[in-house]
Amino acid sequence: LSRLYWWTAEYGLVGSVNNYKLYGAGLLSSLSESHFCHEPRVRKIALTKECVDVSYDITRPQPQLFVAKDFEQLNQVLDQVEPELAYWAGGMYAAGVATRSQEVATVELDGGTQVIGIVDQAAGTSDEPRWLVFRGPCGIGSKDGLLEGFRPEQRSEGLIVPLGRLADGTSLAGLSEPELRKRLVGADGRVSLRYRSGLELTADYRRAVLDAQRKVILVSLGSGVLTHNQGELAPASFERFDLVVAEQPLRARAGAADPMFFSPTEFSTEQVPRPREFAGSKQRLLRLYEQTDELVHKALGSQALGVFENVYQELARAFPDEWLLRWNLLEGLLKLDLGGGLRETLHRELMELEIRFDHREPIASGLRYLGLLAGG
């Protein structure tokens, strides 16, 4: 989704691959990018949903750009991409995408819980889900909030979430605590479960966590063992097992639904951005910009003309290709109604720079803004 945003809202073109205009904010806000994007080596590609498969590097000029036919096509492409997003597709497909990412994800389950952590394994299919394995610290929550006692600092060794029904067809989802005790807890206080997937779980029963409708969404178990009758999962003995009641994942999304999943950290003592350091010539140019801006804001009238001329003399001597400051000078002179001769000189030099830069800088449009190219 971030790629779709990058190739449209940030770096999008509209029109056709041979006749386009810039609309992406990243292009419009950067003179260098808006200049570079016209180079023949920057490929122009008709926009389709396949743009989401093209990665980008924010530190370099983009080697290709995508051209939308019109702005309505942006909505059409979004509609085409949306069903393929893991979050919307849901189920085991979404869990599989989370597994491949190997990043913290939030997996929402049909029993009403969410498990936050790194999905290490998503076994089974959408028709026959079997289990999810989470690696490392993970938390169990509901409605985008972690449940008390089931936070990642208390669950640092990962989690196995059995999916599907029990071997006899029983569904744990939707059971009340009395029903759970009656069906599953033996006289010795132990729970013995056999799933269709081949998972077998035996452990001491401790307590059940209920939702607002008093249905069991989580069962906290004591010491026990988890095995698989075909050996697909290594046998595991434990002192605690949090049994998430679920038959299948509903959806998965990147990141932690509850930001408190992550431990608090100290704020960095380093401040950014760091002060920029400019070379001597760049500092001189910046001072000329500041002088011009100050003159315009102070509106000193005819007293400013001599300073404008001094700025121009240094500009002509040291910065022959600096068109933007020339434009600023011209704008200032027009606002203050000064310097007919200097205005003509600046206008002529800007037209020459427009040609020298092969019409790739927004000089002509800037002059039109100032009303100097009316009728020509």
Coordinates of C-alpha atoms in Angstrom, one line a residue:
L1 CA 0.0 0.0 0.0
S2 CA 2.9 2.4 0.7
R3 CA 4.2 1.6 -2.8
L4 CA 0.8 2.6 -4.3
Y5 CA 0.9 5.8 -2.4
W6 CA 4.5 6.5 -3.5
W7 CA 3.9 6.0 -7.2
T8 CA 0.7 8.1 -7.2
A9 CA 0.3 10.7 -4.4
E10 CA 4.0 11.3 -4.1
Y11 CA 5.5 10.6 -7.5
G12 CA 2.6 10.3 -9.9
L13 CA 2.2 11.6 -13.4
V14 CA -1.2 12.1 -15.2
G15 CA -2.0 12.1 -18.9
S16 CA -0.1 9.7 -21.2
V17 CA 3.4 8.3 -21.3
N18 CA 4.3 10.8 -24.0
N19 CA 2.3 13.8 -22.8
Y20 CA 2.0 14.1 -19.1
K21 CA 1.8 16.5 -16.2
L22 CA 3.2 16.3 -12.7
Y23 CA 0.8 15.9 -9.8
G24 CA 2.8 13.9 -7.2
A25 CA 3.7 16.0 -4.1
G26 CA 7.3 14.7 -4.1
L27 CA 7.8 15.9 -7.7
L28 CA 6.0 19.2 -7.3
S29 CA 7.9 20.1 -4.1
S30 CA 11.4 19.5 -5.5
L31 CA 12.9 21.5 -8.3
S32 CA 15.6 18.8 -8.9
E33 CA 13.1 16.0 -9.0
S34 CA 10.7 17.9 -11.3
H35 CA 13.7 18.6 -13.6
F36 CA 15.1 15.0 -13.5
C37 CA 11.8 13.3 -14.1
H38 CA 11.7 14.4 -17.8
E39 CA 15.0 12.7 -18.6
P40 CA 14.6 9.9 -21.2
R41 CA 16.3 7.5 -18.9
V42 CA 13.3 7.8 -16.5
R43 CA 10.9 5.3 -17.9
K44 CA 7.2 6.4 -18.1
I45 CA 4.9 3.5 -17.5
A46 CA 1.1 3.4 -17.8
L47 CA -0.3 3.1 -14.2
T48 CA -1.8 -0.3 -13.3
K49 CA -2.2 -2.2 -10.0
E50 CA 1.2 -3.8 -10.7
C51 CA 2.9 -0.7 -9.5
V52 CA 2.6 -2.1 -6.0
D53 CA 5.2 -4.7 -7.0
V54 CA 7.8 -2.0 -7.7
S55 CA 10.0 -1.0 -4.8
Y56 CA 11.5 2.5 -4.3
D57 CA 14.5 4.1 -2.8
I58 CA 13.7 7.5 -1.2
T59 CA 17.4 8.5 -1.3
R60 CA 17.7 8.4 -5.1
P61 CA 15.9 9.9 -8.1
Q62 CA 13.3 7.4 -9.3
P63 CA 14.3 5.3 -12.3
Q64 CA 10.6 5.0 -13.5
L65 CA 7.4 6.8 -12.9
F66 CA 3.8 5.7 -13.4
V67 CA 1.3 7.7 -15.5
A68 CA -2.4 7.7 -14.6
K69 CA -4.8 8.2 -17.5
D70 CA -6.8 10.6 -15.3
F71 CA -7.5 11.1 -11.7
E72 CA -10.5 8.8 -11.8
Q73 CA -8.2 5.9 -12.6
L74 CA -6.6 6.4 -9.2
N75 CA -9.8 5.2 -7.6
Q76 CA -10.1 2.3 -10.0
V77 CA -6.5 1.1 -9.3
L78 CA -7.1 1.4 -5.6
D79 CA -10.3 -0.7 -5.9
Q80 CA -8.3 -3.3 -7.8
V81 CA -5.5 -3.4 -5.3
E82 CA -7.7 -3.5 -2.2
P83 CA -9.0 -7.1 -2.4
E84 CA -5.4 -8.3 -2.7
L85 CA -4.2 -6.7 0.5
A86 CA -3.7 -9.4 3.1
Y87 CA -5.8 -7.5 5.6
W88 CA -8.9 -7.6 3.3
A89 CA -8.2 -11.1 1.9
G90 CA -7.9 -12.4 5.5
G91 CA -7.9 -16.0 6.7
M92 CA -4.8 -18.2 6.4
Y93 CA -3.6 -16.2 3.4
A94 CA -3.2 -13.1 5.6
A95 CA -1.5 -15.3 8.3
G96 CA 0.9 -16.6 5.6
V97 CA 1.8 -13.0 4.5
A98 CA 2.5 -12.2 8.1
T99 CA 4.7 -15.3 8.3
R100 CA 6.7 -14.2 5.3
S101 CA 7.2 -10.7 6.6
Q102 CA 8.9 -12.0 9.8
E103 CA 7.8 -8.7 11.5
V104 CA 5.5 -8.0 14.3
A105 CA 1.9 -8.5 13.2
T106 CA -1.6 -8.5 14.8
V107 CA -3.6 -11.6 13.9
E108 CA -7.3 -11.4 14.7
L109 CA -9.0 -14.7 15.4
D110 CA -12.6 -15.7 15.0
G111 CA -12.9 -16.5 18.8
G112 CA -12.6 -12.8 19.6
T113 CA -8.9 -12.5 20.5
Q114 CA -5.9 -10.9 18.8
V115 CA -2.4 -12.3 19.0
I116 CA 0.4 -9.8 18.5
G117 CA 3.9 -11.0 17.7
I118 CA 6.1 -12.5 14.9
V119 CA 4.3 -15.4 13.1
D120 CA 6.8 -18.1 12.6
Q121 CA 4.4 -20.7 11.1
A122 CA 0.9 -20.8 9.6
A123 CA 0.0 -24.4 9.0
G124 CA -3.0 -25.5 7.0
T125 CA -5.3 -24.0 4.4
S126 CA -8.3 -21.7 4.5
D127 CA -10.5 -24.8 4.4
E128 CA -8.5 -26.8 7.0
P129 CA -6.5 -24.4 9.3
R130 CA -4.3 -26.3 11.7
W131 CA -2.2 -24.0 13.8
L132 CA -0.2 -20.8 14.2
V133 CA 3.2 -20.6 15.8
F134 CA 4.4 -17.3 17.2
R135 CA 8.1 -16.8 18.0
G136 CA 9.5 -14.8 20.8
P137 CA 7.6 -12.2 22.9
C138 CA 3.9 -12.1 22.0
G139 CA 0.8 -10.7 23.6
I140 CA -2.9 -11.7 23.6
G141 CA -5.5 -9.0 23.4
S142 CA -9.0 -8.1 22.3
K143 CA -10.4 -5.1 20.6
D144 CA -6.9 -3.6 20.0
G145 CA -5.9 -3.8 23.7
L146 CA -3.7 -6.3 25.4
L147 CA -5.3 -8.5 28.1
E148 CA -4.0 -8.1 31.6
G149 CA -1.6 -11.0 32.4
F150 CA -1.1 -11.8 28.8
R151 CA 1.4 -9.1 27.8
P152 CA 4.7 -9.8 25.9
E153 CA 6.9 -9.5 29.0
Q154 CA 4.8 -12.4 30.5
R155 CA 4.8 -14.3 27.3
S156 CA 8.4 -14.2 26.1
E157 CA 8.7 -17.8 24.8
G158 CA 6.3 -17.7 22.0
L159 CA 2.9 -19.2 21.6
I160 CA 1.2 -22.0 19.7
V161 CA -2.5 -21.4 18.7
P162 CA -4.4 -24.6 17.8
L163 CA -6.9 -24.0 15.0
G164 CA -9.9 -25.9 13.7
R165 CA -12.3 -28.2 15.7
L166 CA -11.6 -31.0 18.0
A167 CA -11.4 -34.5 16.6
D168 CA -15.0 -35.2 17.7
G169 CA -16.3 -32.1 15.9
T170 CA -16.6 -30.0 19.0
S171 CA -16.1 -26.3 18.6
L172 CA -14.6 -24.4 21.5
A173 CA -15.8 -21.1 20.2
G174 CA -18.9 -19.7 21.9
L175 CA -18.8 -21.9 24.9
S176 CA -19.6 -20.5 28.3
E177 CA -17.3 -21.4 31.2
P178 CA -19.8 -23.9 32.8
E179 CA -20.1 -25.6 29.4
L180 CA -16.3 -25.7 29.0
R181 CA -15.8 -27.2 32.4
K182 CA -18.6 -29.8 31.8
R183 CA -17.3 -30.9 28.4
L184 CA -13.5 -30.7 28.8
V185 CA -12.3 -30.6 32.4
G186 CA -12.0 -34.1 34.0
A187 CA -12.5 -35.0 37.6
D188 CA -8.8 -34.7 38.1
G189 CA -8.9 -31.0 37.0
R190 CA -7.0 -31.7 33.8
V191 CA -8.0 -30.8 30.2
S192 CA -7.3 -33.3 27.4
L193 CA -7.9 -32.1 23.9
R194 CA -7.5 -33.8 20.6
Y195 CA -7.8 -31.6 17.5
R196 CA -8.6 -32.7 13.9
S197 CA -5.2 -31.4 12.9
G198 CA -3.5 -34.0 15.0
L199 CA -2.5 -31.8 17.9
E200 CA -3.0 -33.3 21.4
L201 CA -3.0 -31.1 24.5
T202 CA -3.1 -32.2 28.1
A203 CA -2.7 -29.8 31.0
D204 CA -4.1 -28.6 34.3
Y205 CA -7.1 -26.3 34.1
R206 CA -6.6 -22.9 35.8
R207 CA -9.1 -20.4 34.6
A208 CA -11.1 -19.0 31.6
V209 CA -11.1 -15.5 30.2
L210 CA -14.5 -14.4 29.1
D211 CA -15.7 -11.7 26.7
A212 CA -18.6 -9.2 27.3
Q213 CA -21.1 -11.9 26.4
R214 CA -19.6 -14.3 29.0
K215 CA -18.2 -16.6 26.3
V216 CA -14.8 -18.2 26.7
I217 CA -12.1 -16.6 24.5
L218 CA -9.0 -17.8 26.3
V219 CA -8.2 -20.7 28.7
S220 CA -5.2 -20.4 31.0
L221 CA -3.7 -23.9 31.6
G222 CA -1.0 -25.1 34.0
S223 CA 1.7 -27.7 33.5
G224 CA 1.2 -30.1 30.7
V225 CA 2.3 -31.3 27.3
L226 CA 1.5 -30.6 23.6
T227 CA 2.2 -33.2 21.0
H228 CA 1.3 -34.0 17.4
N229 CA 0.2 -37.5 16.5
Q230 CA 2.3 -37.5 13.3
G231 CA 5.3 -35.6 14.7
E232 CA 4.9 -32.5 12.6
L233 CA 5.4 -30.4 15.7
A234 CA 8.1 -31.2 18.2
P235 CA 6.6 -32.3 21.6
A236 CA 6.6 -29.5 24.1
S237 CA 6.2 -29.6 27.9
F238 CA 5.3 -26.4 29.7
E239 CA 4.4 -25.0 33.0
R240 CA 1.9 -22.6 31.5
F241 CA -0.1 -22.7 28.3
D242 CA -2.5 -20.0 27.1
L243 CA -5.1 -21.7 24.9
V244 CA -6.6 -19.2 22.5
V245 CA -10.1 -20.3 21.5
A246 CA -10.2 -20.0 17.8
E247 CA -11.0 -22.1 14.7
Q248 CA -9.3 -19.8 12.1
P249 CA -7.7 -16.4 11.7
L250 CA -10.0 -13.7 10.4
R251 CA -7.4 -11.2 9.3
A252 CA -3.8 -10.0 9.9
R253 CA -2.2 -6.6 9.8
A254 CA 1.3 -5.2 10.2
G255 CA 2.4 -3.9 13.5
A256 CA 0.9 -4.1 17.0
A257 CA -2.8 -3.2 17.5
D258 CA -1.9 -2.0 21.0
P259 CA 1.2 0.3 21.1
M260 CA 1.9 -0.8 24.6
F261 CA 3.1 -4.1 23.2
F262 CA 6.5 -2.4 22.9
S263 CA 8.4 -1.7 26.1
P264 CA 8.8 2.0 26.9
T265 CA 12.2 3.5 25.8
E266 CA 14.0 6.7 26.8
F267 CA 13.8 9.6 24.4
S268 CA 17.0 10.1 22.4
T269 CA 19.2 12.9 23.6
E270 CA 20.2 13.5 20.0
Q271 CA 18.3 16.3 18.2
V272 CA 17.5 16.3 14.5
P273 CA 17.8 17.8 12.0
R274 CA 21.4 18.8 12.7
P275 CA 22.4 22.3 11.7
R276 CA 23.4 22.3 8.0
E277 CA 26.9 23.3 7.0
F278 CA 27.3 25.2 3.7
A279 CA 30.4 25.9 1.6
G280 CA 31.5 29.4 1.3
S281 CA 29.9 30.1 -2.1
K282 CA 26.6 28.6 -0.9
Q283 CA 26.7 30.8 2.2
R284 CA 27.2 33.9 0.0
L285 CA 24.3 32.9 -2.2
L286 CA 22.0 32.4 0.9
R287 CA 23.0 35.8 2.2
L288 CA 21.9 37.4 -1.1
Y289 CA 18.6 35.6 -0.8
E290 CA 18.2 37.0 2.7
Q291 CA 19.1 40.5 1.6
T292 CA 16.5 40.4 -1.2
D293 CA 13.8 39.0 1.1
E294 CA 14.5 41.7 3.7
L295 CA 14.3 44.5 1.2
V296 CA 10.9 43.4 0.0
H297 CA 9.5 43.0 3.4
K298 CA 10.8 46.4 4.7
A299 CA 9.4 48.1 1.6
L300 CA 12.0 50.8 1.6
G301 CA 10.9 52.2 -1.7
S302 CA 13.6 54.0 -3.8
Q303 CA 16.1 53.6 -1.0
A304 CA 16.2 49.9 -1.8
L305 CA 17.1 50.2 -5.5
G306 CA 20.9 50.6 -4.8
V307 CA 20.9 47.5 -2.6
F308 CA 19.0 45.6 -5.3
E309 CA 21.6 46.7 -7.8
N310 CA 24.5 45.6 -5.5
V311 CA 22.9 42.2 -5.0
Y312 CA 22.5 41.8 -8.8
Q313 CA 26.2 42.8 -9.4
E314 CA 27.4 40.0 -7.1
L315 CA 24.9 37.6 -8.6
A316 CA 26.1 38.4 -12.1
R317 CA 29.8 38.0 -11.1
A318 CA 29.6 34.9 -9.0
F319 CA 26.4 33.0 -9.9
P320 CA 25.7 33.3 -13.7
D321 CA 23.3 30.3 -13.7
E322 CA 21.3 31.1 -10.6
W323 CA 17.9 31.8 -12.0
L324 CA 15.7 31.6 -8.9
L325 CA 17.4 34.5 -7.2
R326 CA 17.1 36.6 -10.4
W327 CA 13.4 35.8 -10.4
N328 CA 13.2 36.8 -6.7
L329 CA 14.9 40.1 -7.5
L330 CA 12.6 40.7 -10.4
E331 CA 9.5 40.0 -8.3
G332 CA 10.8 42.4 -5.6
L333 CA 11.4 45.2 -8.0
L334 CA 7.9 44.7 -9.5
K335 CA 6.3 44.7 -6.0
L336 CA 8.1 47.9 -5.1
D337 CA 7.7 49.4 -8.6
L338 CA 11.4 50.0 -9.0
G339 CA 14.3 49.7 -11.4
G340 CA 13.1 49.8 -15.0
G341 CA 16.6 49.1 -16.4
L342 CA 17.4 46.4 -13.9
R343 CA 14.0 44.8 -14.5
E344 CA 14.7 44.6 -18.2
T345 CA 18.1 43.1 -17.6
L346 CA 16.7 40.4 -15.2
H347 CA 13.9 39.6 -17.6
R348 CA 16.4 39.2 -20.5
E349 CA 18.7 37.0 -18.5
L350 CA 15.9 34.8 -17.3
M351 CA 14.7 34.2 -20.9
E352 CA 18.3 33.3 -21.8
L353 CA 18.5 30.8 -18.9
E354 CA 15.1 29.3 -20.0
I355 CA 16.7 28.4 -23.3
R356 CA 20.0 27.4 -21.8
F357 CA 18.2 24.9 -19.4
D358 CA 16.3 23.6 -22.4
H359 CA 12.9 24.7 -20.9
R360 CA 13.3 22.2 -18.1
E361 CA 13.2 24.7 -15.3
P362 CA 9.9 26.6 -14.3
I363 CA 11.3 29.9 -15.5
A364 CA 8.8 30.7 -18.2
S365 CA 5.9 29.8 -15.9
G366 CA 7.4 32.0 -13.2
L367 CA 7.6 34.9 -15.7
R368 CA 4.0 34.4 -16.8
Y369 CA 3.1 34.6 -13.1
L370 CA 4.7 38.0 -13.0
G371 CA 2.7 39.0 -16.1
L372 CA 5.8 39.6 -18.2
L373 CA 5.0 37.2 -21.0
A374 CA 1.5 38.4 -21.7
G375 CA 0.6 37.6 -25.3
G376 CA 4.0 35.9 -26.1

